[in-house]
Coordinates of N, CA and C in Angstrom, one line a residue:
Chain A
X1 N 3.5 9.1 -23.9 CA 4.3 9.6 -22.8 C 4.9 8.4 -22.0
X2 N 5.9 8.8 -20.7 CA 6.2 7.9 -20.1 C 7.3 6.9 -20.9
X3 N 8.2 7.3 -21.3 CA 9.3 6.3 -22.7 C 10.3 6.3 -21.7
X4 N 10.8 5.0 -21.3 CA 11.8 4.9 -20.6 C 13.3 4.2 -21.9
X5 N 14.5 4.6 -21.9 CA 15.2 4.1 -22.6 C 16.8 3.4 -21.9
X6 N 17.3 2.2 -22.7 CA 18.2 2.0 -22.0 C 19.2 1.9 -23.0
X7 N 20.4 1.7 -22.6 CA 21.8 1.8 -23.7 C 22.7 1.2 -22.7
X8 N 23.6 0.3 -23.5 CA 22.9 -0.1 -24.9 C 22.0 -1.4 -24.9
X9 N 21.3 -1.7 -26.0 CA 20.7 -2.9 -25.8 C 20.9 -4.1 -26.1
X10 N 21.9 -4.5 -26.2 CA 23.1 -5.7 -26.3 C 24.6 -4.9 -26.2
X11 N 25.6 -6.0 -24.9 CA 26.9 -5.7 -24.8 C 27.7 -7.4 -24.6
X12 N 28.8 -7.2 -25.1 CA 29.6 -8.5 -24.8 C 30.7 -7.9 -24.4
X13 N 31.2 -8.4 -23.5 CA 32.3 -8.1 -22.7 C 33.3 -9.3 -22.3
X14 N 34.4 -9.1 -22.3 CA 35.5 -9.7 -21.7 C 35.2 -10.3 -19.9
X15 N 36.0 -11.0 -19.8 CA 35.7 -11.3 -18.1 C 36.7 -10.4 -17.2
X16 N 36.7 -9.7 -16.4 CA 37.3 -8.9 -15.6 C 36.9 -7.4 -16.2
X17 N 36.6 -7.2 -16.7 CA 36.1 -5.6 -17.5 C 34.7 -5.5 -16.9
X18 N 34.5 -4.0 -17.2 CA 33.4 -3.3 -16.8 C 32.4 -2.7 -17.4
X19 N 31.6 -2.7 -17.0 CA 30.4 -2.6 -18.0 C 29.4 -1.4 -17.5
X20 N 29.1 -0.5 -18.4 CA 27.7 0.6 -17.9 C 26.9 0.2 -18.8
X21 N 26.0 0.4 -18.2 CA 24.3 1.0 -18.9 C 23.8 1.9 -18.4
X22 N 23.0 2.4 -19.5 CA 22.2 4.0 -18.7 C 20.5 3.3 -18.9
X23 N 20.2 4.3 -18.1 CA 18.6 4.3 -18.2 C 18.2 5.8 -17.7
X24 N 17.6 5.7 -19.4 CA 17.1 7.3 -19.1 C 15.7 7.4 -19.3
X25 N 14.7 8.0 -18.0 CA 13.5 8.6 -18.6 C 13.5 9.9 -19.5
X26 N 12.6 9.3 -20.7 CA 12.8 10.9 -22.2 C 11.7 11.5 -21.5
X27 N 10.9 11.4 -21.1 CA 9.6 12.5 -21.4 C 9.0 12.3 -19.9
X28 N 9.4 12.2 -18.8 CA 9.0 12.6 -17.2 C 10.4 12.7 -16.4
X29 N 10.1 13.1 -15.0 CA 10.9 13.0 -14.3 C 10.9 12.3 -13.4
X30 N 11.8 11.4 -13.2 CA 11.9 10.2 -12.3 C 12.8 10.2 -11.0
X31 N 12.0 10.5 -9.8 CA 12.3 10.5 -8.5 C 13.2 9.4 -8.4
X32 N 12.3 8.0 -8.5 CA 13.1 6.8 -8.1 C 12.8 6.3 -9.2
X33 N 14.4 5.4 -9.5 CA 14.7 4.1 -10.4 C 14.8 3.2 -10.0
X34 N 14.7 1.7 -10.6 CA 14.9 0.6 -10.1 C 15.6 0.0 -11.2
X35 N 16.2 -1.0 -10.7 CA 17.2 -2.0 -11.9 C 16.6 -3.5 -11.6
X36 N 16.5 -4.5 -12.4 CA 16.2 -5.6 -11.9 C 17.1 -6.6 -12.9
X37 N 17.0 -8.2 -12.5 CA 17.6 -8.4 -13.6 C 16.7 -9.9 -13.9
X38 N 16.6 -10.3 -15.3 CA 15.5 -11.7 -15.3 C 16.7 -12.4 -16.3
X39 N 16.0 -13.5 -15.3 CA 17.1 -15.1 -15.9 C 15.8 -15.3 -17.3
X40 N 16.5 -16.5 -17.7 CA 15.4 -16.6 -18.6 C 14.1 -17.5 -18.6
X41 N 12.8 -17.2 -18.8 CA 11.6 -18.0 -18.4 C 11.7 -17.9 -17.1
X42 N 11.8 -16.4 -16.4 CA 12.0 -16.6 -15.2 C 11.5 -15.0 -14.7
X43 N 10.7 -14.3 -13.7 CA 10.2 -13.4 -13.6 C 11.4 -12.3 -12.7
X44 N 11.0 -11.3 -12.9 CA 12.0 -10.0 -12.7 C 12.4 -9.9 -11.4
X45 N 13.6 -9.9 -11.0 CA 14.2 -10.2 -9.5 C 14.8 -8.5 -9.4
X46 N 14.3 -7.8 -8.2 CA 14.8 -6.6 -7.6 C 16.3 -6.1 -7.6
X47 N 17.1 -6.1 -7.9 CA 18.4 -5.5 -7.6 C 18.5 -4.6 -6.8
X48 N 17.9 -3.1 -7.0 CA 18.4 -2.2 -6.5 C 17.2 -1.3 -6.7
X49 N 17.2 -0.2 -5.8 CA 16.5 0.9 -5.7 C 17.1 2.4 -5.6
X50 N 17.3 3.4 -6.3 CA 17.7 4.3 -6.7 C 17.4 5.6 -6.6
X51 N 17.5 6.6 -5.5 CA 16.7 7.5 -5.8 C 17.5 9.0 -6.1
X52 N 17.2 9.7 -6.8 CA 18.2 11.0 -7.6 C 19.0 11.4 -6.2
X53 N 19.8 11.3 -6.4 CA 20.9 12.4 -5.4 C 21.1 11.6 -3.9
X54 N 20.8 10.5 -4.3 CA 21.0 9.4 -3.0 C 21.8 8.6 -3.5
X55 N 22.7 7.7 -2.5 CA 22.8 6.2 -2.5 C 21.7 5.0 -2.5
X56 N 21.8 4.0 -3.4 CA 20.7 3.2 -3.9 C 21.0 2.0 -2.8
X57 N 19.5 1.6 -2.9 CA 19.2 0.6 -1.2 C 19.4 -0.6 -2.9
X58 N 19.9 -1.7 -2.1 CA 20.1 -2.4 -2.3 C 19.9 -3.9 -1.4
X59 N 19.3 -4.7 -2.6 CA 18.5 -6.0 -2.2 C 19.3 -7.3 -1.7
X60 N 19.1 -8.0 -0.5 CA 19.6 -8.9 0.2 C 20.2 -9.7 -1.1
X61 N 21.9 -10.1 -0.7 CA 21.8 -10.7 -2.1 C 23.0 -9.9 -3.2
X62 N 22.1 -8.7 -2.9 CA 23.2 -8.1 -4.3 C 24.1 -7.6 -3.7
X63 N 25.4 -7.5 -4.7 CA 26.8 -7.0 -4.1 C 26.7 -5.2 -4.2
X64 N 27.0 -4.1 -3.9 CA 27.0 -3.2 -3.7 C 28.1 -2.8 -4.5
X65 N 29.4 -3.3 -4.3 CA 30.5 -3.0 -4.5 C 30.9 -3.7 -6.1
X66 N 30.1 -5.0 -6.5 CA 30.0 -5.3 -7.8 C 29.0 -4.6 -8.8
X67 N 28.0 -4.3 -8.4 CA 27.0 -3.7 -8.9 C 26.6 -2.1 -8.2
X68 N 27.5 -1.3 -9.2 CA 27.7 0.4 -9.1 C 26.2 1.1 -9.8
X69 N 25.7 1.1 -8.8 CA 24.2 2.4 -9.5 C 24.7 3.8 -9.0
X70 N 24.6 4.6 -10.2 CA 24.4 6.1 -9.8 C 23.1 6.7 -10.3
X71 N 22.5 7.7 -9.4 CA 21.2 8.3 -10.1 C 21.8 9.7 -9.9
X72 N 22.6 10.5 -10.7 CA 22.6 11.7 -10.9 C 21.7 13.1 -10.8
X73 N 21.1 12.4 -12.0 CA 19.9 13.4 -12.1 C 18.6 13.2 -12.2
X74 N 17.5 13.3 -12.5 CA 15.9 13.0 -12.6 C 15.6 12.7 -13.5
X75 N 16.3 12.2 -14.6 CA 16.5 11.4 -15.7 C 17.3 10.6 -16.3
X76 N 18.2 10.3 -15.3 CA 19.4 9.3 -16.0 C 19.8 8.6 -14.8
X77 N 19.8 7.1 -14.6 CA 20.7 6.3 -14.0 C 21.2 5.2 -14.3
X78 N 22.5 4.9 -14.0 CA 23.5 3.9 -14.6 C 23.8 2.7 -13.5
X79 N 23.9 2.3 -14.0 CA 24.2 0.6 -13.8 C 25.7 0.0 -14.2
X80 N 26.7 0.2 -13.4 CA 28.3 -0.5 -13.7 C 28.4 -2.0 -13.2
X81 N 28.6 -2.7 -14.2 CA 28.8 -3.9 -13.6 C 30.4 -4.1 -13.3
X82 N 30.8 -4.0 -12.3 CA 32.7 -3.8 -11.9 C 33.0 -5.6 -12.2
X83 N 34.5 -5.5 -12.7 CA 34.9 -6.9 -12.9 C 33.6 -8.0 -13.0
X84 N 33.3 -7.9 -14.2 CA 32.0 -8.9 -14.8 C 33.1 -9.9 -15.4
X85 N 31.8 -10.9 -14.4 CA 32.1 -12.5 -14.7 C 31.0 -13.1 -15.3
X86 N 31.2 -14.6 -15.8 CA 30.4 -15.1 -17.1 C 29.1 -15.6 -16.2
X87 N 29.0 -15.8 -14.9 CA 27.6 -15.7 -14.4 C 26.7 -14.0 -14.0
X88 N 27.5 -13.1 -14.5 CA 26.7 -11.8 -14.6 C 25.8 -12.0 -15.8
X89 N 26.5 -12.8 -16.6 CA 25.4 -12.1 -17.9 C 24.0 -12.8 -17.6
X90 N 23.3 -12.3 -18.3 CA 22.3 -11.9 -17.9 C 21.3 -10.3 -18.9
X91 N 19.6 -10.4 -18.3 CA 19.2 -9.1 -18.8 C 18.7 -8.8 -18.4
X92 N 19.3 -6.6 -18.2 CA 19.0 -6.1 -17.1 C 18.1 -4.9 -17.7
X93 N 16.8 -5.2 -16.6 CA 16.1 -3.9 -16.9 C 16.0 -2.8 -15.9
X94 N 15.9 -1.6 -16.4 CA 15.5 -0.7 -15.7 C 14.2 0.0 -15.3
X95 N 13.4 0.1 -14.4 CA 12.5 1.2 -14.5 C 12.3 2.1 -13.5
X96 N 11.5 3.5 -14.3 CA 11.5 4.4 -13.4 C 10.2 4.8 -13.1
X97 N 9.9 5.3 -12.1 CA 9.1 5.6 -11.4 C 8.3 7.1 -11.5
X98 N 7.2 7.8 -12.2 CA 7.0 9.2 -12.3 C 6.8 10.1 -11.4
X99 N 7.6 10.6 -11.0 CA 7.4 11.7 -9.7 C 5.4 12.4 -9.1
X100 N 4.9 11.3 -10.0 CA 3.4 11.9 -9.7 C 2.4 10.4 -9.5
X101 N 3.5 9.4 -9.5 CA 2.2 8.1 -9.9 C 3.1 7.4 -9.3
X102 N 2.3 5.8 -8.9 CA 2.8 5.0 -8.7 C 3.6 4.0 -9.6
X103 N 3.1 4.4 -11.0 CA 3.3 3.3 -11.8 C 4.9 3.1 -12.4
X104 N 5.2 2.2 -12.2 CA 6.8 2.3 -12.9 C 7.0 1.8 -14.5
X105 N 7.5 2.4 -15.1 CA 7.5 2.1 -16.6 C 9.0 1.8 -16.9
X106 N 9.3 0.7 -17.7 CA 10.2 0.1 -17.7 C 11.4 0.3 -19.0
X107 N 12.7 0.0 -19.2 CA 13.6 0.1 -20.4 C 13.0 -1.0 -20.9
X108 N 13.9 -0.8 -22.5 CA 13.6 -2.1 -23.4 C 14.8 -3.2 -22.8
X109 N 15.6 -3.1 -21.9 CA 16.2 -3.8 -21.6 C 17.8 -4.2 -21.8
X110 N 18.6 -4.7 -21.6 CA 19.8 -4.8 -21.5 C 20.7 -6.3 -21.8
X111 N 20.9 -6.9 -22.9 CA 21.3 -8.6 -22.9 C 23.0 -7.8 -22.6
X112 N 23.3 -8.4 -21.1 CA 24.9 -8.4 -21.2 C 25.7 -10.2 -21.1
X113 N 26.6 -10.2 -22.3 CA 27.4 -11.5 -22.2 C 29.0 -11.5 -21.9
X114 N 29.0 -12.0 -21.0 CA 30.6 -12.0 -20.6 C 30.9 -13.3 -20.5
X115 N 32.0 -12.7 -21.5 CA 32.7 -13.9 -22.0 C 34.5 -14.9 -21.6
Chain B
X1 N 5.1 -11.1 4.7 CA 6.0 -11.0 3.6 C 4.3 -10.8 2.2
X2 N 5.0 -9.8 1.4 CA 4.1 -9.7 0.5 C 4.2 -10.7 -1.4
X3 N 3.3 -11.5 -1.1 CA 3.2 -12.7 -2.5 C 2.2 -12.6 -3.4
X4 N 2.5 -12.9 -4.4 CA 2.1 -12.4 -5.9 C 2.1 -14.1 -6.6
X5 N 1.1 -14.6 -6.7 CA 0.7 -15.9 -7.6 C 0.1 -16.0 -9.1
X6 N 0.7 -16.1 -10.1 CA -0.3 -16.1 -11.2 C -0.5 -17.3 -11.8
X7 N -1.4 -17.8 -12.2 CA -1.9 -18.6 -12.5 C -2.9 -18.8 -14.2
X8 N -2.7 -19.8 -15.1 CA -1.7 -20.8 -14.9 C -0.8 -20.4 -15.5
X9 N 0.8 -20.9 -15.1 CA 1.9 -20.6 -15.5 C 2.0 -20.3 -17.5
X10 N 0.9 -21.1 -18.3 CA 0.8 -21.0 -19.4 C -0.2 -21.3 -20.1
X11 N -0.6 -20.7 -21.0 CA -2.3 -20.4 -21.3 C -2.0 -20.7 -23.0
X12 N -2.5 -21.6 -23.8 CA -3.1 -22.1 -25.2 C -3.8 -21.5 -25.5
X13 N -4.3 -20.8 -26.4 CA -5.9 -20.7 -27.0 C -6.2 -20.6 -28.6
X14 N -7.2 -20.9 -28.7 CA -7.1 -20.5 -30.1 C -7.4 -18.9 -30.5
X15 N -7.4 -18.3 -32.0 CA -7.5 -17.2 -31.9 C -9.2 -17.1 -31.7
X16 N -9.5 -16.2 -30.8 CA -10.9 -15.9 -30.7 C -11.5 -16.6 -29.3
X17 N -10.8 -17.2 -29.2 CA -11.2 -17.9 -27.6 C -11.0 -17.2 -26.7
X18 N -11.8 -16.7 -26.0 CA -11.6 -15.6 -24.9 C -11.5 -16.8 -23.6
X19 N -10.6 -16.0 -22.9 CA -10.1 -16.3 -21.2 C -9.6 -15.4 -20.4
X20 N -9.3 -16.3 -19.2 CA -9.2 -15.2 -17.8 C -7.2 -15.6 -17.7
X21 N -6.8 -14.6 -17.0 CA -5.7 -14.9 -16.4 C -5.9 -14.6 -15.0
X22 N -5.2 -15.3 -13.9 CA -5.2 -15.1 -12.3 C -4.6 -14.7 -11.5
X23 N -4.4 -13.2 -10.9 CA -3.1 -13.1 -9.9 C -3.5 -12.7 -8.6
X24 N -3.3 -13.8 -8.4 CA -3.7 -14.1 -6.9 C -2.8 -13.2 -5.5
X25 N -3.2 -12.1 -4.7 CA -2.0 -11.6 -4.0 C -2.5 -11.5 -2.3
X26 N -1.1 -11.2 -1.6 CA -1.4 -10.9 0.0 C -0.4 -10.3 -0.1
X27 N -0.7 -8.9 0.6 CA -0.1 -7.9 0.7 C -0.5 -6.8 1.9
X28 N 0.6 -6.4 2.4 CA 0.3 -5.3 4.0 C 0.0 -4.2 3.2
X29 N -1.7 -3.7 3.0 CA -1.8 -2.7 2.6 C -2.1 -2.0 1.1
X30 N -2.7 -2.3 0.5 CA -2.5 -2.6 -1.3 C -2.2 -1.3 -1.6
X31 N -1.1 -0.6 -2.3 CA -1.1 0.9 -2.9 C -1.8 0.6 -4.0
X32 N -1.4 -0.6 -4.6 CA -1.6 -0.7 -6.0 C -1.2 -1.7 -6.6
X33 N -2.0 -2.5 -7.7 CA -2.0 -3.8 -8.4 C -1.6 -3.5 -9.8
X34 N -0.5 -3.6 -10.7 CA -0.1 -3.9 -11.8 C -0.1 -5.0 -12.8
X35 N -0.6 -4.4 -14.1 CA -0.2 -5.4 -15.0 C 0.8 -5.0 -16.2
X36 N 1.4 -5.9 -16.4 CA 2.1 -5.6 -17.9 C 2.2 -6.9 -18.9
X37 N 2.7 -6.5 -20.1 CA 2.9 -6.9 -20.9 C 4.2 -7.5 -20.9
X38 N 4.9 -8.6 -21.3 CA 6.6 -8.4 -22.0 C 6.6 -9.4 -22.9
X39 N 7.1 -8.9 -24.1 CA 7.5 -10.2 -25.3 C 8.4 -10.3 -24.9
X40 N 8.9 -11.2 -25.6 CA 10.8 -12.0 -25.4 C 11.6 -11.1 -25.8
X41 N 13.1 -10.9 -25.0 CA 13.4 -10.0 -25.3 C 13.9 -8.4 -25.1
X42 N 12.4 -8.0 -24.2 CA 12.4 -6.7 -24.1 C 11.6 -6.5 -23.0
X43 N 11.8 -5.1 -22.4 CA 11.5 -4.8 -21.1 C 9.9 -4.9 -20.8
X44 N 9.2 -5.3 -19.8 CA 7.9 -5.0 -19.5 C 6.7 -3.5 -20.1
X45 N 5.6 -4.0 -20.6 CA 4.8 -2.7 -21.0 C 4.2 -2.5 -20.2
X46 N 3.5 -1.4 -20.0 CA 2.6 -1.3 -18.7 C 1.4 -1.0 -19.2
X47 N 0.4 -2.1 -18.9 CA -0.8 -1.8 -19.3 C -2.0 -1.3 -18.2
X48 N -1.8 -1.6 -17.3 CA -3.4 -1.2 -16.7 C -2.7 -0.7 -14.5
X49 N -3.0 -0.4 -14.0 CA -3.2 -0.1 -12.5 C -4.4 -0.3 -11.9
X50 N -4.4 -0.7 -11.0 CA -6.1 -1.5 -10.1 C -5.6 -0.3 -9.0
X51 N -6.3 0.4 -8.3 CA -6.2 0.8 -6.5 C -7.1 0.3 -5.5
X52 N -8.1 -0.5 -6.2 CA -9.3 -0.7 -5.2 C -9.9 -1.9 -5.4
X53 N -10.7 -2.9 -4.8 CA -11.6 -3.5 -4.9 C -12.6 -2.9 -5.5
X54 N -13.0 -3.8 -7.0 CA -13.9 -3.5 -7.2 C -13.9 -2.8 -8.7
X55 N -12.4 -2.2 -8.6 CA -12.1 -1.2 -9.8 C -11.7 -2.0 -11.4
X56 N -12.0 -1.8 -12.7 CA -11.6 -2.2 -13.6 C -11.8 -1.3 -14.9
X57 N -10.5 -1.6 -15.1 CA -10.0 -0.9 -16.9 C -10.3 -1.9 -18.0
X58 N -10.1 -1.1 -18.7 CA -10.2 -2.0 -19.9 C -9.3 -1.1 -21.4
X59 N -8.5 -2.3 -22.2 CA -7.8 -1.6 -23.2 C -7.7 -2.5 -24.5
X60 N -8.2 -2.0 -25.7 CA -8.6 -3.1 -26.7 C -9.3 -4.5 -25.8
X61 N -8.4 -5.2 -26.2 CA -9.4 -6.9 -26.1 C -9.2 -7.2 -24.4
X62 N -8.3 -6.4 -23.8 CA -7.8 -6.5 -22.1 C -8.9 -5.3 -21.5
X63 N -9.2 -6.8 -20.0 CA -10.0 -6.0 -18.8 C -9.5 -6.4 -17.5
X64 N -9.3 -5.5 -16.7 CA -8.5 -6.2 -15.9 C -9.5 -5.7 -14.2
X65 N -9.8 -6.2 -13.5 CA -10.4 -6.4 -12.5 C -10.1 -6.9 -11.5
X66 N -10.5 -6.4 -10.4 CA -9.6 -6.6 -8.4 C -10.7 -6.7 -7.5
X67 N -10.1 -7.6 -7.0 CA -10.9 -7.8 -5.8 C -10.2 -7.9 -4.7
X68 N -10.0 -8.1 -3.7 CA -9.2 -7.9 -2.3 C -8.5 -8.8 -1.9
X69 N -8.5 -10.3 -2.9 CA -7.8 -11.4 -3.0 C -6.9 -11.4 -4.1
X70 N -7.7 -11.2 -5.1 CA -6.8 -11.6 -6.6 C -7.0 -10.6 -7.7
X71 N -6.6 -10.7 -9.0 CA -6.9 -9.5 -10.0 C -7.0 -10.8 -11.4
X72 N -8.2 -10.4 -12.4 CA -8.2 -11.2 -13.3 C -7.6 -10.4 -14.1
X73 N -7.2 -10.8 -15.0 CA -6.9 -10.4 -16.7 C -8.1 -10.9 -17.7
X74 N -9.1 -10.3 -18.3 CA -9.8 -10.8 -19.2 C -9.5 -10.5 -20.7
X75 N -9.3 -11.7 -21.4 CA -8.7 -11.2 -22.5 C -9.8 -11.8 -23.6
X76 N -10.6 -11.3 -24.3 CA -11.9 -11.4 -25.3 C -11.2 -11.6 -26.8
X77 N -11.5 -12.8 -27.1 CA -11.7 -12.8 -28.6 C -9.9 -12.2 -29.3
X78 N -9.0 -13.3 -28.2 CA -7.6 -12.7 -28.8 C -7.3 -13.3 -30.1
X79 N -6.0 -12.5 -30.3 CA -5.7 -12.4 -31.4 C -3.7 -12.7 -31.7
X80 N -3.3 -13.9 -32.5 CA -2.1 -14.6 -32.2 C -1.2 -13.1 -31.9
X81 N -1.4 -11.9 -32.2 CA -0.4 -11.3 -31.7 C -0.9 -10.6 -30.2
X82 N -1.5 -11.0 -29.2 CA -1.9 -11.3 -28.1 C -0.9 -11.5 -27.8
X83 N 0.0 -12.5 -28.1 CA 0.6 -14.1 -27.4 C 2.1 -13.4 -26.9
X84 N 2.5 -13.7 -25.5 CA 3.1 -12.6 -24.6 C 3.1 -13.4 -22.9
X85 N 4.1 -13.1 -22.5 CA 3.7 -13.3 -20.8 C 3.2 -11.7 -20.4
X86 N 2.3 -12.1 -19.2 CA 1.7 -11.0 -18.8 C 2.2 -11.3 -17.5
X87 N 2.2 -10.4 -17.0 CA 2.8 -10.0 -15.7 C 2.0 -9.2 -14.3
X88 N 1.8 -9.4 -13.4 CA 1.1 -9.2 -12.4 C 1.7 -8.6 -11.3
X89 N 1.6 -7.3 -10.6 CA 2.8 -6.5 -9.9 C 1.8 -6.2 -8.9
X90 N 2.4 -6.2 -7.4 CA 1.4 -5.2 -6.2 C 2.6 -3.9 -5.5
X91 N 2.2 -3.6 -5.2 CA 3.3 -2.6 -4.5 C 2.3 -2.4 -3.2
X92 N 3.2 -2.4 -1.9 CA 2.4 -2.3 -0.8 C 2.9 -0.6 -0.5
X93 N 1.6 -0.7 0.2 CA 1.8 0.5 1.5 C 2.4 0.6 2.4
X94 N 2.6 1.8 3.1 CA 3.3 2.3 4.3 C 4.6 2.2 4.4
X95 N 5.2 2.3 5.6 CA 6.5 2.5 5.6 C 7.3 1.7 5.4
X96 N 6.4 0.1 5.5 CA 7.6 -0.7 5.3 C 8.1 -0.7 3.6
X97 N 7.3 -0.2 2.9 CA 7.9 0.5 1.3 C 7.9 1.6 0.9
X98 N 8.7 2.2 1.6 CA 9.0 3.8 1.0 C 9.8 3.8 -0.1
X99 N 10.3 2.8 -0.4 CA 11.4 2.6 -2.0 C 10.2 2.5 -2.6
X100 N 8.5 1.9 -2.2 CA 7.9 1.7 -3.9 C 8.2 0.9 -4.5
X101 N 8.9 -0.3 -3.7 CA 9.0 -1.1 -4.7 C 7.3 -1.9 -4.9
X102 N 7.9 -3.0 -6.4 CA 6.9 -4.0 -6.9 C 7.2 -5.1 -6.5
X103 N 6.1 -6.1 -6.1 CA 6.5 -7.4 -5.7 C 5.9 -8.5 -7.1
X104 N 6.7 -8.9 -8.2 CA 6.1 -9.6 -9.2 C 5.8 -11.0 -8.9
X105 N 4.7 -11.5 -10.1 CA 4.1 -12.8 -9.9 C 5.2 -13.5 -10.6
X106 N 5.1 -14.7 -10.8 CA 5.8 -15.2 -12.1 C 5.6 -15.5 -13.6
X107 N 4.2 -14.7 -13.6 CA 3.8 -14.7 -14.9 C 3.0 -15.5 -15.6
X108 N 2.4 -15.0 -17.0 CA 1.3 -16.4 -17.6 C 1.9 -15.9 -19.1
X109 N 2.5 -17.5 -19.4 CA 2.6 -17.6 -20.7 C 1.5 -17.5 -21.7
X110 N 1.2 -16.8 -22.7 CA 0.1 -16.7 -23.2 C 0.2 -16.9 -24.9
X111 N 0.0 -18.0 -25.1 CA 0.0 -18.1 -26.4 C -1.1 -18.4 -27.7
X112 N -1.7 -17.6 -28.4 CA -2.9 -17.3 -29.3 C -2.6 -18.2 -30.6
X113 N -3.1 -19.5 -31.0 CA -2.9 -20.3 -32.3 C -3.8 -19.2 -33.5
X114 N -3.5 -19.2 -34.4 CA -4.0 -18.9 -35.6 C -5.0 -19.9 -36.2

């Protein structure tokens, strides 16, 4: 139990284009999501906080208006990166949170390259 | 401000050599102490949850234990496919985290010789 999934798990993109990923919990329902993003050799930095049917609180730092989260539903939220530039890339994880526990369980992850 | 230390940044062993890993934290409130797993590559596993002083799991060759300062990782008699950064998460209480979030360490390189 607890399978968090993300899509896709490698993207290369143009500079000025836009980019989604999803993150979907398969097997719970997840109140709140989080997105994070890790440099390399380097531990997992907050982005954003997500919770179904809200606007996502977002971390000192991150752009709002470059970095588009929607949480729809109690199992799917996306991640748009608007006009990506070659310092976005980067890999972005997701995880969600089980509407019964504290523990947050995470995607396999996200390598985006903008080129 | 809530901080998460682990210690040492990177761990040798041979296979079969048992050791500790260190995550040292201060936090308004503990909900709860995390650990995970992550190979290169790919998103964090979640191996174990602490809520208390005092409390400890254990899973295959991993035991993980808290105390009101720090949380060890005991890892017995690993094995090269051990070899992984481990990761050390607290999430505080009350209101000043109603998002839930996690405050991470920076991790222990952990690498098992054959």
């Amino acid at each position: 139990g607890a399978v968090v999934s993300q899509h896709p798990s490698r993207v290369i993109c143009k500079s000025g284009t836009s980019v989604k990923i999803e993150c979907r919990s398969l097997d719970f329902q997840a109140t709140t999501m989080f997105w994070y993003r890790q440099f390399p050799k380097q531990s997992l930095m907050l982005m954003a906080t997500s919770n179904e049917g809200s606007k996502a609180t977002y971390e000192q730092g991150v752009e709002k208006d470059k970095f588009l989260i929607n949480h729809a539903s109690l199992t799917l939220s996306t991640l748009t990166v608007t006009s990506a530039h070659p310092e976005d890339s980067s890999f972005y994880i997701c995880s969600a949170r089980h509407s019964h526990s504290y523990e947050q369980y995470f995607g396999p992850g996200t390598r985006l390259t903008v080129t | 401000e809530d901080q998460v230390t682990q210690s040492p940044e990177a761990l040798r062993l041979q296979e079969g050599e048992s050791s500790s890993l260190n995550c040292s934290y201060t936090v308004s409130g503990l909900r709860g102490l995390f650990w995970y797993r992550q190979d290169p590559g790919k998103g964090p596993e979640f191996l174990f949850t602490l809520y208390s002083a005092g409390e400890e799991k254990e899973k295959e060759r991993l035991k993980a234990t808290l105390t009101k300062k720090e949380s060890f990782l005991h890892i017995t008699a690993p094995k090269p496919e051990d070899s992984a950064t481990y990761l050390c998460a607290v999430q505080a209480g009350g209101v000043n985290n109603a998002g839930n979030m996690l405050t991470f360490g920076g991790g222990t390189r952990l690498m098992v010789k054959p």
